[in-house]
Structure formats: C-alpha cells, structure tokens
Amino acid sequence: MDWVRDFYSRTGMWWGPAEAKVGERDHRRVAKVHAQVGDGPWRILELGSGYGTTAGALAAAGHTVTAVEISERVRFQTAAERLTVLNEDFYAVRLEREFDVVCYFNGFGVGSDADQRRLLRRIAGEWLRPGGAALIDVSNPFVWQSWHGDEEHRRPDPEQGYAYELRERTTFDQVTCTATDTWWPADRPDEAISQTLRCYTPADLALLLEGTGLRLTGHDPVELRDEHEYLAVLRPVTP
C-alpha cells in the first residue's frame, strides 16, 4: 500500500483549494452519525479524515473528535475547538482512549482483505468502547462495475479553486472485486497515479467481519442501489 500517501497527497494538491471547506456532504455525514447513534455529544474517532472537513463539522456539532490522516491533505485542516488532528498512519497510530463512535468515510477497502481485517480488529479491540458503533463507507461493487472503462476529462476552473486540467480512467476487476481509479495531468499521461479499492457487498462484508470482533448491524439500501459507496453500521460482537 505504498501508493496511499502519494495518491492522496497529490490529488489533495490538485483539489484542496476547492474542496477543503465544510460542505453539504459533511453535514450529511453528521446527520448520519446522529441518525445511527443519537445526538450525543460523543467521543468520535475519524479514520482517513482527508482535509478534515467532516471532522470539523462533527466538532462544530458538539462532539470531541480525533482525526487521523496519513497524507498531506491534513495541511488543509483548520484548527477547531474539541478537534485533535494526527498526521499518522492508522495502522500504526497509538491512541490513549476509547471512543463512542469510529468513522471511516470514503476510503475503506485500501489493501487486501487481510489489511481490512487488521484495521477492523484495531477498531474492535483498541478504540471502540463496549456498546459503541463503527460507521464505515464501503465501496459498492455494483456501481463501480457499471463504471468499468469510463473516462472523464476535468477541465480547470480557477474561480472555483480547480487549477489543473486532469483526466480519469476507471476500471473494475470482476474476479477480485477491485476498482482502480487512475488520474493524470492532461498533458502528462506518464505521471498517472491510481487508487485501488476492494469492494464488498453486504454479504461479503459480513464474511470479512468474522473473527474481527465486529458484526454488521445495518446498511443503507438506497446507497447500495445508487451510490459508489454505502454506509455500513458495525457494532461489537457480544458474548
């Protein structure tokens, strides 16, 4: 998974000036947290926090938030009350407390099944308090498969903060259920970079969870039908 830091750092450089601000998606995520666990306030851990906009929105909603992000996107993070930001690898970071809620929006599926289980075990065994919930966006194979072979051309829009002309190609491997999303500057195709995401149906996710200490207790059926990722609600396995 050596590509992770570079991919998200470079794309963050391209898109950060436009996207590193709290928007409607962040408010929707806050609403999803409240819908699943109540209004709190809670102690929340956000993994793969990116620009930190959702972490900031959660903190603004009254929660105490710890955000962990490996890439340079963390440099766009704005300081906020009740928010701690760690520029670290969540496979290695050491945290001193348990959390009521662990969130991982838009990113689960990096690496192998073994990598996902290693992270899930950390969530269950180190970070999530008994009775807590993990809310994880899972890449949806049905939608990613429909995008196989698609190419996009993103033109610059400096007024909105998009300074680069970029191209994108999406592919999907049906055997491994893996999506690959490749981007490059329009005039420099030799500089292409890719992210690779393992996709899981709810049934596959339930199998992945076996032995991790977590169980699947819910998912959004509308997102599963229409969106490239769906929210999975995980809770600790009870004896």
CSV table of C-alpha atoms in Angstrom, one decimal:
chain,number,residue,atom,x,y,z
A,1,MET,CA,0.0,0.0,0.0
A,2,ASP,CA,2.9,2.3,-0.6
A,3,TRP,CA,0.8,4.3,-3.1
A,4,VAL,CA,-1.6,5.6,-0.5
A,5,ARG,CA,0.3,8.6,0.9
A,6,ASP,CA,1.4,9.8,-2.5
A,7,PHE,CA,-2.0,9.4,-4.2
A,8,TYR,CA,-4.0,11.3,-1.6
A,9,SER,CA,-1.3,13.9,-1.2
A,10,ARG,CA,-1.0,14.7,-4.9
A,11,THR,CA,-4.8,14.7,-5.5
A,12,GLY,CA,-5.1,16.9,-2.4
A,13,MET,CA,-2.8,19.4,-4.0
A,14,TRP,CA,-5.0,19.4,-7.1
A,15,TRP,CA,-8.3,19.7,-5.4
A,16,GLY,CA,-7.6,21.0,-1.9
A,17,PRO,CA,-8.1,24.7,-2.7
A,18,ALA,CA,-11.6,23.9,-4.0
A,19,GLU,CA,-12.7,21.1,-1.7
A,20,ALA,CA,-11.1,21.8,1.7
A,21,LYS,CA,-14.1,23.5,3.1
A,22,VAL,CA,-17.1,22.2,5.0
A,23,GLY,CA,-19.9,21.5,2.6
A,24,GLU,CA,-23.2,19.6,2.3
A,25,ARG,CA,-21.6,16.2,2.2
A,26,ASP,CA,-20.0,16.9,5.6
A,27,HIS,CA,-23.4,17.9,7.1
A,28,ARG,CA,-25.0,14.8,5.7
A,29,ARG,CA,-22.3,12.7,7.4
A,30,VAL,CA,-23.0,14.4,10.7
A,31,ALA,CA,-26.7,13.7,10.2
A,32,LYS,CA,-25.9,10.0,9.5
A,33,VAL,CA,-23.9,9.8,12.8
A,34,HIS,CA,-26.8,11.3,14.7
A,35,ALA,CA,-29.3,9.0,13.0
A,36,GLN,CA,-27.4,5.9,13.9
A,37,VAL,CA,-26.2,6.7,17.5
A,38,GLY,CA,-28.1,9.8,18.6
A,39,ASP,CA,-27.0,13.4,19.1
A,40,GLY,CA,-24.5,12.8,21.9
A,41,PRO,CA,-22.2,14.6,22.4
A,42,TRP,CA,-19.8,11.7,21.7
A,43,ARG,CA,-16.1,10.9,21.6
A,44,ILE,CA,-15.5,10.3,17.9
A,45,LEU,CA,-12.5,8.9,16.0
A,46,GLU,CA,-12.4,9.6,12.3
A,47,LEU,CA,-10.0,7.5,10.3
A,48,GLY,CA,-8.7,8.7,6.9
A,49,SER,CA,-10.1,12.2,7.6
A,50,GLY,CA,-8.7,13.8,4.4
A,51,TYR,CA,-9.0,17.6,4.5
A,52,GLY,CA,-10.7,17.4,7.9
A,53,THR,CA,-14.0,18.9,6.8
A,54,THR,CA,-16.2,16.2,8.3
A,55,ALA,CA,-14.1,16.2,11.5
A,56,GLY,CA,-14.6,19.9,11.7
A,57,ALA,CA,-18.3,19.6,11.2
A,58,LEU,CA,-18.6,16.9,13.8
A,59,ALA,CA,-16.7,19.1,16.3
A,60,ALA,CA,-18.9,22.0,15.5
A,61,ALA,CA,-21.9,19.8,16.3
A,62,GLY,CA,-20.5,19.4,19.8
A,63,HIS,CA,-18.6,16.2,19.6
A,64,THR,CA,-15.0,15.7,20.8
A,65,VAL,CA,-13.2,14.4,17.7
A,66,THR,CA,-9.8,12.8,17.0
A,67,ALA,CA,-9.0,12.7,13.2
A,68,VAL,CA,-6.2,10.6,11.7
A,69,GLU,CA,-4.9,11.2,8.2
A,70,ILE,CA,-1.8,9.9,6.6
A,71,SER,CA,-1.5,12.2,3.6
A,72,GLU,CA,-0.6,15.9,3.2
A,73,ARG,CA,-4.3,16.7,2.8
A,74,VAL,CA,-4.1,17.2,6.6
A,75,ARG,CA,-2.3,20.5,5.9
A,76,PHE,CA,-5.6,22.0,4.8
A,77,GLN,CA,-7.2,21.2,8.2
A,78,THR,CA,-8.4,24.3,10.1
A,79,ALA,CA,-8.0,24.2,13.9
A,80,ALA,CA,-11.2,23.9,15.8
A,81,GLU,CA,-12.3,23.5,19.4
A,82,ARG,CA,-12.8,19.9,20.5
A,83,LEU,CA,-10.7,18.7,17.5
A,84,THR,CA,-7.4,16.8,17.6
A,85,VAL,CA,-5.7,16.1,14.2
A,86,LEU,CA,-3.0,13.4,13.9
A,87,ASN,CA,-0.9,13.2,10.7
A,88,GLU,CA,-0.2,9.5,11.1
A,89,ASP,CA,-0.9,6.0,9.6
A,90,PHE,CA,-4.0,4.5,11.3
A,91,TYR,CA,-2.4,1.1,11.1
A,92,ALA,CA,0.4,2.3,13.4
A,93,VAL,CA,-1.0,5.2,15.4
A,94,ARG,CA,-1.3,4.7,19.2
A,95,LEU,CA,-4.3,6.3,20.9
A,96,GLU,CA,-4.8,6.5,24.6
A,97,ARG,CA,-8.6,6.4,24.8
A,98,GLU,CA,-11.7,4.6,23.7
A,99,PHE,CA,-14.3,6.2,21.5
A,100,ASP,CA,-18.1,6.0,21.3
A,101,VAL,CA,-18.1,6.2,17.6
A,102,VAL,CA,-15.4,5.3,15.0
A,103,CYS,CA,-16.0,6.7,11.5
A,104,TYR,CA,-14.2,5.9,8.2
A,105,PHE,CA,-15.8,7.8,5.4
A,106,ASN,CA,-14.8,7.3,1.8
A,107,GLY,CA,-11.7,5.1,1.9
A,108,PHE,CA,-12.3,1.6,3.3
A,109,GLY,CA,-11.0,-1.1,1.0
A,110,VAL,CA,-7.4,0.0,0.6
A,111,GLY,CA,-5.2,-3.0,0.5
A,112,SER,CA,-6.0,-6.7,0.9
A,113,ASP,CA,-8.8,-8.5,2.9
A,114,ALA,CA,-6.1,-9.1,5.5
A,115,ASP,CA,-5.4,-5.4,5.7
A,116,GLN,CA,-9.1,-4.6,6.2
A,117,ARG,CA,-9.3,-7.3,9.0
A,118,ARG,CA,-6.2,-5.9,10.7
A,119,LEU,CA,-7.9,-2.4,10.8
A,120,LEU,CA,-11.2,-3.9,11.9
A,121,ARG,CA,-9.6,-5.7,14.8
A,122,ARG,CA,-7.9,-2.5,15.9
A,123,ILE,CA,-11.3,-0.7,15.9
A,124,ALA,CA,-12.9,-3.5,17.9
A,125,GLY,CA,-10.1,-4.3,20.2
A,126,GLU,CA,-8.4,-0.9,20.9
A,127,TRP,CA,-10.6,2.0,20.0
A,128,LEU,CA,-14.4,1.3,20.2
A,129,ARG,CA,-15.9,1.2,23.7
A,130,PRO,CA,-18.4,-1.5,24.6
A,131,GLY,CA,-21.8,-0.5,23.1
A,132,GLY,CA,-20.2,1.8,20.6
A,133,ALA,CA,-20.6,1.8,16.8
A,134,ALA,CA,-18.3,2.0,13.8
A,135,LEU,CA,-19.8,3.8,10.7
A,136,ILE,CA,-17.8,2.9,7.6
A,137,ASP,CA,-18.4,3.8,3.9
A,138,VAL,CA,-17.9,0.6,1.9
A,139,SER,CA,-17.1,0.7,-1.8
A,140,ASN,CA,-20.1,-0.6,-3.7
A,141,PRO,CA,-19.2,-3.2,-6.4
A,142,PHE,CA,-22.5,-2.9,-8.3
A,143,VAL,CA,-21.8,0.8,-9.1
A,144,TRP,CA,-18.1,0.5,-9.6
A,145,GLN,CA,-18.6,-2.3,-12.1
A,146,SER,CA,-21.0,-0.1,-14.1
A,147,TRP,CA,-18.2,2.5,-14.4
A,148,HIS,CA,-15.7,0.0,-15.9
A,149,GLY,CA,-13.9,1.6,-18.8
A,150,ASP,CA,-15.3,5.1,-18.2
A,151,GLU,CA,-13.0,8.1,-18.9
A,152,GLU,CA,-13.6,11.6,-17.7
A,153,HIS,CA,-12.0,15.0,-18.6
A,154,ARG,CA,-11.9,17.5,-15.8
A,155,ARG,CA,-11.2,21.0,-17.1
A,156,PRO,CA,-9.7,23.7,-14.9
A,157,ASP,CA,-12.0,26.1,-13.1
A,158,PRO,CA,-9.7,28.6,-11.3
A,159,GLU,CA,-12.6,30.6,-9.9
A,160,GLN,CA,-13.8,27.5,-8.0
A,161,GLY,CA,-10.3,26.5,-7.0
A,162,TYR,CA,-9.6,23.8,-9.6
A,163,ALA,CA,-6.3,24.9,-11.2
A,164,TYR,CA,-5.4,21.7,-13.1
A,165,GLU,CA,-6.7,20.0,-16.2
A,166,LEU,CA,-7.0,16.3,-15.4
A,167,ARG,CA,-8.1,13.0,-16.9
A,168,GLU,CA,-9.5,10.0,-15.2
A,169,ARG,CA,-10.0,6.3,-16.1
A,170,THR,CA,-12.0,3.8,-14.1
A,171,THR,CA,-11.6,0.0,-14.3
A,172,PHE,CA,-13.2,-2.8,-12.3
A,173,ASP,CA,-11.8,-6.4,-11.9
A,174,GLN,CA,-14.8,-8.7,-11.5
A,175,VAL,CA,-12.6,-11.6,-10.2
A,176,THR,CA,-11.0,-9.7,-7.3
A,177,CYS,CA,-14.0,-7.2,-7.0
A,178,THR,CA,-11.5,-4.4,-7.1
A,179,ALA,CA,-11.9,-0.9,-8.5
A,180,THR,CA,-9.0,1.1,-9.9
A,181,ASP,CA,-9.3,4.8,-10.3
A,182,THR,CA,-6.5,6.4,-12.3
A,183,TRP,CA,-5.8,10.2,-12.7
A,184,TRP,CA,-3.2,12.2,-14.6
A,185,PRO,CA,-2.5,15.7,-15.7
A,186,ALA,CA,-4.0,16.0,-19.2
A,187,ASP,CA,-0.6,16.9,-20.8
A,188,ARG,CA,1.5,14.4,-18.8
A,189,PRO,CA,0.0,10.9,-19.0
A,190,ASP,CA,3.3,9.4,-17.9
A,191,GLU,CA,2.6,10.9,-14.4
A,192,ALA,CA,-0.6,8.8,-13.9
A,193,ILE,CA,-1.4,7.8,-10.3
A,194,SER,CA,-4.0,5.3,-9.2
A,195,GLN,CA,-6.0,4.3,-6.1
A,196,THR,CA,-7.2,0.7,-5.8
A,197,LEU,CA,-10.2,-0.1,-3.6
A,198,ARG,CA,-11.6,-3.5,-2.7
A,199,CYS,CA,-15.4,-3.5,-3.0
A,200,TYR,CA,-17.7,-5.6,-0.8
A,201,THR,CA,-21.4,-6.5,-1.0
A,202,PRO,CA,-23.0,-6.6,2.5
A,203,ALA,CA,-22.8,-10.4,2.3
A,204,ASP,CA,-19.0,-10.2,1.5
A,205,LEU,CA,-18.6,-7.6,4.3
A,206,ALA,CA,-20.3,-9.9,6.8
A,207,LEU,CA,-17.8,-12.7,5.9
A,208,LEU,CA,-14.9,-10.3,6.2
A,209,LEU,CA,-16.0,-9.3,9.7
A,210,GLU,CA,-15.8,-12.9,11.0
A,211,GLY,CA,-13.2,-13.1,13.8
A,212,THR,CA,-12.7,-9.3,14.0
A,213,GLY,CA,-14.9,-8.6,17.0
A,214,LEU,CA,-17.4,-6.6,14.9
A,215,ARG,CA,-20.7,-7.5,13.3
A,216,LEU,CA,-22.8,-5.9,10.5
A,217,THR,CA,-26.0,-4.5,12.0
A,218,GLY,CA,-27.2,-2.3,9.2
A,219,HIS,CA,-26.6,-0.6,5.9
A,220,ASP,CA,-28.3,1.9,3.7
A,221,PRO,CA,-30.2,0.1,0.9
A,222,VAL,CA,-30.7,3.2,-1.2
A,223,GLU,CA,-27.0,3.9,-1.2
A,224,LEU,CA,-26.4,0.2,-2.1
A,225,ARG,CA,-28.6,0.6,-5.1
A,226,ASP,CA,-27.4,4.0,-6.4
A,227,GLU,CA,-24.1,5.2,-4.9
A,228,HIS,CA,-20.5,4.2,-5.3
A,229,GLU,CA,-20.3,3.5,-1.5
A,230,TYR,CA,-22.8,2.6,1.1
A,231,LEU,CA,-22.7,3.2,4.9
A,232,ALA,CA,-22.2,0.1,6.9
A,233,VAL,CA,-23.1,0.1,10.6
A,234,LEU,CA,-20.8,-2.2,12.7
A,235,ARG,CA,-21.1,-3.0,16.4
A,236,PRO,CA,-19.1,-5.1,18.8
A,237,VAL,CA,-19.8,-8.8,19.0
A,238,THR,CA,-21.5,-9.6,22.3
A,239,PRO,CA,-20.7,-12.8,24.2
